CSV table of C-alpha atoms in Angstrom, one decimal:
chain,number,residue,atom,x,y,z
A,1,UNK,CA,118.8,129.6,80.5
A,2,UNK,CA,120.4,126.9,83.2
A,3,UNK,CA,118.6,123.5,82.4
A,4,UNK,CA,118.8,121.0,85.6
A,5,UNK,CA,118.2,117.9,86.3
A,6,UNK,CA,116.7,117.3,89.9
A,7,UNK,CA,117.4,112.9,90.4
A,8,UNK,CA,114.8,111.8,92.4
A,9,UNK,CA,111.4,112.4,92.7
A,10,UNK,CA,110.6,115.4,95.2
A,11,UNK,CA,107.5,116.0,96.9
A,12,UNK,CA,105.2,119.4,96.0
A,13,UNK,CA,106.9,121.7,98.1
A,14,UNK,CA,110.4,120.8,96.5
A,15,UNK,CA,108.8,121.0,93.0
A,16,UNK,CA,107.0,124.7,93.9
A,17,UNK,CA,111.1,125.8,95.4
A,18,UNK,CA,112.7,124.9,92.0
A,19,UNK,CA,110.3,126.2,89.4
A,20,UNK,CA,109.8,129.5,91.0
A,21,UNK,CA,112.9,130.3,89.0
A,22,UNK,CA,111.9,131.4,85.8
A,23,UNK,CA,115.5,131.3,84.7
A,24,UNK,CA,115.9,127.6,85.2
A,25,UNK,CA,114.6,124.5,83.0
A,26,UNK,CA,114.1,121.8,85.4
A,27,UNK,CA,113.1,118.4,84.5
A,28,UNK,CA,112.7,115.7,87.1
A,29,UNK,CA,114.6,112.4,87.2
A,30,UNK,CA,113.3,109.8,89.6
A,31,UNK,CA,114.9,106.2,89.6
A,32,UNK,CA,113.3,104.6,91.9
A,33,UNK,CA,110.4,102.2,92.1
A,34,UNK,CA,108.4,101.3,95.5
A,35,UNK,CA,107.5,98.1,96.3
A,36,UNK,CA,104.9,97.4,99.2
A,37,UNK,CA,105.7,95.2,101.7
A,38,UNK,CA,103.5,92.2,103.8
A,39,UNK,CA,103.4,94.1,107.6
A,40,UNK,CA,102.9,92.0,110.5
A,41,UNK,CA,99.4,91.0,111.7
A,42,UNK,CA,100.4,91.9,115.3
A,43,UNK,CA,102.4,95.1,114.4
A,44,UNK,CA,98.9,96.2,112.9
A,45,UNK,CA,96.8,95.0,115.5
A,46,UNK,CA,98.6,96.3,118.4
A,47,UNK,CA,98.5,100.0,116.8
A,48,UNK,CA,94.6,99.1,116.4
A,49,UNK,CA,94.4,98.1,120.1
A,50,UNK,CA,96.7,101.1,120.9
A,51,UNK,CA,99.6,99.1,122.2
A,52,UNK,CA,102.0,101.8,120.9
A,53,UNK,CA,102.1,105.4,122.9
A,54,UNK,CA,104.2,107.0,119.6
A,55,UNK,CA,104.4,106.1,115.8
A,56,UNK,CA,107.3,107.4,114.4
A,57,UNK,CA,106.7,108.1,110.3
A,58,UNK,CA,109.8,109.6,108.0
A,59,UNK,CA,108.5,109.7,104.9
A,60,UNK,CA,104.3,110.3,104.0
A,61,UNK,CA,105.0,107.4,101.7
A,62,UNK,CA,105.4,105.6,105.2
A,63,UNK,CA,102.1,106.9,106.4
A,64,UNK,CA,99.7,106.5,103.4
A,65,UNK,CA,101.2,102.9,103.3
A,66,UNK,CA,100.7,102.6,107.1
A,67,UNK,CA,97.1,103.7,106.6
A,68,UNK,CA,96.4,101.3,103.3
A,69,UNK,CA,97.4,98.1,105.2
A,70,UNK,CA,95.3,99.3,108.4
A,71,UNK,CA,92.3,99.8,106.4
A,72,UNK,CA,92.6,96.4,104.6
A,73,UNK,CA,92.3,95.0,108.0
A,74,UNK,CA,89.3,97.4,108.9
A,75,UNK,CA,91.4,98.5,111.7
A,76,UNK,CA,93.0,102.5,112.6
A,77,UNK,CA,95.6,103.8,114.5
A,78,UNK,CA,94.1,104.2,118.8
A,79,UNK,CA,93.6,108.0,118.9
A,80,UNK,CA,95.1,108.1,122.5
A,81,UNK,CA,98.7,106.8,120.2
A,82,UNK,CA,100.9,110.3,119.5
A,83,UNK,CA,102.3,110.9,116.0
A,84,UNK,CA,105.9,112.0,115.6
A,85,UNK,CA,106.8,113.2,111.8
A,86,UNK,CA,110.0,114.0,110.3
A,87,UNK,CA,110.4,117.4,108.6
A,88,UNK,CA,107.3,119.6,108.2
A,89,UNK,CA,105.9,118.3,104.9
A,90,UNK,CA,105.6,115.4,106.3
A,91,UNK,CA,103.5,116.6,109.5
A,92,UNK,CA,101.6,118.6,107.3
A,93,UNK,CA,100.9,115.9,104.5
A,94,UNK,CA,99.6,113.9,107.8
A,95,UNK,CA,97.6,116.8,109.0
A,96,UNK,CA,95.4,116.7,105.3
A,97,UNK,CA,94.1,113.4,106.5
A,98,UNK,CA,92.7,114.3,108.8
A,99,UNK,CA,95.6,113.2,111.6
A,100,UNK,CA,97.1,115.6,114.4
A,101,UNK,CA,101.2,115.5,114.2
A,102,UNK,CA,102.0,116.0,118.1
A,103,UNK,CA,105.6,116.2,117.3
A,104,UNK,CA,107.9,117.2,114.1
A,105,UNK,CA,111.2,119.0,113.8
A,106,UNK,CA,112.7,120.4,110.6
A,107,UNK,CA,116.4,119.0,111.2
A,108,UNK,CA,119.1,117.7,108.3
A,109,UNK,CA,118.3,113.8,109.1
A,110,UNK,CA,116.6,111.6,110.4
A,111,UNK,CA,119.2,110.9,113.3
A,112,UNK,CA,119.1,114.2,114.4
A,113,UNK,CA,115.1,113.8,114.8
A,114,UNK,CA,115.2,110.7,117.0
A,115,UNK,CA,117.7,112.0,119.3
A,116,UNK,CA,115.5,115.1,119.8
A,117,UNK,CA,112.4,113.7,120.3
A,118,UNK,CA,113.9,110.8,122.5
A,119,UNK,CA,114.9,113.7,124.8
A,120,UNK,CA,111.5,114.2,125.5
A,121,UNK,CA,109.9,110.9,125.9
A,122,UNK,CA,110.5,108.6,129.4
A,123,UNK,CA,112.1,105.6,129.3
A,124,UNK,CA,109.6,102.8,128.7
A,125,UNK,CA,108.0,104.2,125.9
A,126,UNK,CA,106.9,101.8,123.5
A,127,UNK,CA,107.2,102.9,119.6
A,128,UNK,CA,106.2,101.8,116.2
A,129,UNK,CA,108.2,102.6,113.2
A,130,UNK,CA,107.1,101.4,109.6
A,131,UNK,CA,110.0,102.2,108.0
A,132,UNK,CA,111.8,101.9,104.3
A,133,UNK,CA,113.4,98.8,104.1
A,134,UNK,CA,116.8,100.7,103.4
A,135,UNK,CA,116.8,102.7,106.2
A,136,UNK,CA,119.8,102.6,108.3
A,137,UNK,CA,119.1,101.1,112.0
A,138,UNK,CA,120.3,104.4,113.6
A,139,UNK,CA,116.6,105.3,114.9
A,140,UNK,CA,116.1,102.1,116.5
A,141,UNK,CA,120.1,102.8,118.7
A,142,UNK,CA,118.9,106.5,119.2
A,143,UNK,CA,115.6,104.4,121.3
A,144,UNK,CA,117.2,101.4,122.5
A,145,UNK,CA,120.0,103.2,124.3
A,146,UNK,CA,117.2,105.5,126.0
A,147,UNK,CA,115.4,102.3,127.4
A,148,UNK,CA,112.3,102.8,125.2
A,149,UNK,CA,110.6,100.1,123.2
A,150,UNK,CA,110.9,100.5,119.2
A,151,UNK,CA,109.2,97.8,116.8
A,152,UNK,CA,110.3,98.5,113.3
A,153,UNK,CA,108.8,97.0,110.6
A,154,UNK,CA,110.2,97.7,107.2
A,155,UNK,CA,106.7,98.8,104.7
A,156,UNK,CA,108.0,99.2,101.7
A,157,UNK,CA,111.1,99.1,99.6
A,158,UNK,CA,112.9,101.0,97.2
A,159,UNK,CA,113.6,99.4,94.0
A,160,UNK,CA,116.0,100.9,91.1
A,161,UNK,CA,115.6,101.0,87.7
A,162,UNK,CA,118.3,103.5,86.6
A,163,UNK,CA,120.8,102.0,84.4
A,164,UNK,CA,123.3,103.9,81.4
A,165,UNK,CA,120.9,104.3,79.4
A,166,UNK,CA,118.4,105.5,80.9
A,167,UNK,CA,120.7,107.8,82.1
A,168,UNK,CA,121.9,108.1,78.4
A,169,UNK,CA,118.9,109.2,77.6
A,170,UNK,CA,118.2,111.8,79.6
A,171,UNK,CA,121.6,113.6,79.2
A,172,UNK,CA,121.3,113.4,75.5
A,173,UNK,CA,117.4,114.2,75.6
A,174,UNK,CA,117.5,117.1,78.2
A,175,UNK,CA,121.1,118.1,77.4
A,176,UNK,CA,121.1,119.8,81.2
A,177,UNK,CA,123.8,122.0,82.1
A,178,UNK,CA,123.4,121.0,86.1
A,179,UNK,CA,122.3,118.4,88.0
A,180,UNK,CA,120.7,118.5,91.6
A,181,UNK,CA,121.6,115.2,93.5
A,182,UNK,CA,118.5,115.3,96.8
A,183,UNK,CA,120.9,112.6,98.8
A,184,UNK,CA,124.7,111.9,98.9
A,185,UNK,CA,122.5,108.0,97.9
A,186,UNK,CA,121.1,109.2,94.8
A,187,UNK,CA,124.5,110.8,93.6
A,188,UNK,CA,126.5,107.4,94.5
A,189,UNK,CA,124.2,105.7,92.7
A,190,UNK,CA,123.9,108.2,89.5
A,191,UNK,CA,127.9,107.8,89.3
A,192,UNK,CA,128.1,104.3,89.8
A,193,UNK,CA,125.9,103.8,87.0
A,194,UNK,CA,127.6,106.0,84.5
A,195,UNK,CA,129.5,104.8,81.4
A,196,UNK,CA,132.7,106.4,81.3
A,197,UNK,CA,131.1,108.3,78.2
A,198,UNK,CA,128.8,109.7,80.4
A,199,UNK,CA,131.1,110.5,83.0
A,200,UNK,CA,133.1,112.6,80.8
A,201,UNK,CA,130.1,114.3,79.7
A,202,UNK,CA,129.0,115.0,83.4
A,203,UNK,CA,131.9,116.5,84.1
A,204,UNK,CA,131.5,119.3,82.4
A,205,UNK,CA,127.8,119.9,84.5
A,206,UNK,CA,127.4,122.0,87.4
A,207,UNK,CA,126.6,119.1,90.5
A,208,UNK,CA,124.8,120.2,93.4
A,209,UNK,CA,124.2,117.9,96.3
């Protein structure tokens, strides 16, 4: 039997993919911690007072964050604001809550997205993104060189606690045969982490990324 390692935490439908093999051990690795971050009492209040015609969300961490700070402030997102979501577990994680998703695309990244939906939007359009703080700025370009509006403001961020031995202990724990890297990220950062002990030993793994 092939025992993997998948680094990161992936959502349900990831988790259902990989352990619909019966011939695989998989044991999930996530080294990552997410810290909430202080939004902007304007940013919230103008997607109250429906200042915003689109709210772009990559990740449903974004939105159930999103949502958290707008009911501390007893306030919701103006239903006459559109939702754009990236990839289809994210629209449909939205959906569950009651939301409609008015535009989603399943497309490698998240540059890809913006450029397709900015095709279909009119110059002037004013966005909100509430975004990971290490999210690259190439969402905000793809909007700003269309003439559109974009106010990003960075909800949460992404803290790591891997370190050698924590990996350590998981390659002597799990002894895995394969390891599934989710982002070329999480792969830098699994390598840079690595002892040269453990390097040797991952070399002899099969590495997916």
């Amino acid at each position: 039997m092939l025992k993997t390692v998948i680094t990161r935490a992936p959502n349900e439908r990831v988790r259902e993919i990989f352990k619909s093999n019966s011939h695989v051990e998989f044991h999930f690795f996530s080294y990552y911690e997410y810290e909430s971050l202080p939004i902007n009492k304007n940013f919230i209040k103008n997607i109250h007072q429906g200042y915003f015609d689109w709210i772009i969300i990559t990740s449903y961490k974004s939105w159930k964050l999103l949502k958290k700070q707008l009911n501390n402030h007893s306030m919701d997102i103006a239903k006459q604001t559109k939702i754009a979501a990236f990839g289809p577990e994210t629209a449909r994680r939205i959906s569950q809550t009651g939301r409609q998703v008015d535009f989603t695309k399943n497309v490698k990244n998240s540059k890809h997205f913006a450029s397709t939906l900015a095709e279909l939007l009119k110059e002037q359009t004013k966005i909100a993104y509430p975004a990971s703080s290490a999210a690259g700025e190439q969402i905000e370009r793809i909007f700003s060189q269309k003439n559109m509006q974009i106010i990003r403001q960075n909800i949460y961020k992404p803290n790591s606690v891997l370190d050698n031995s924590k990996i350590k202990e998981m390659v002597y724990s799990f002894n895995p045969n394969a390891i599934v890297f989710l982002s070329a990220a999480s792969a830098k950062l699994f390598m840079k982490k690595c002892s040269k002990e453990l390097l040797n030993k991952v070399q002899n793994m099969k590495l997916f990324a």
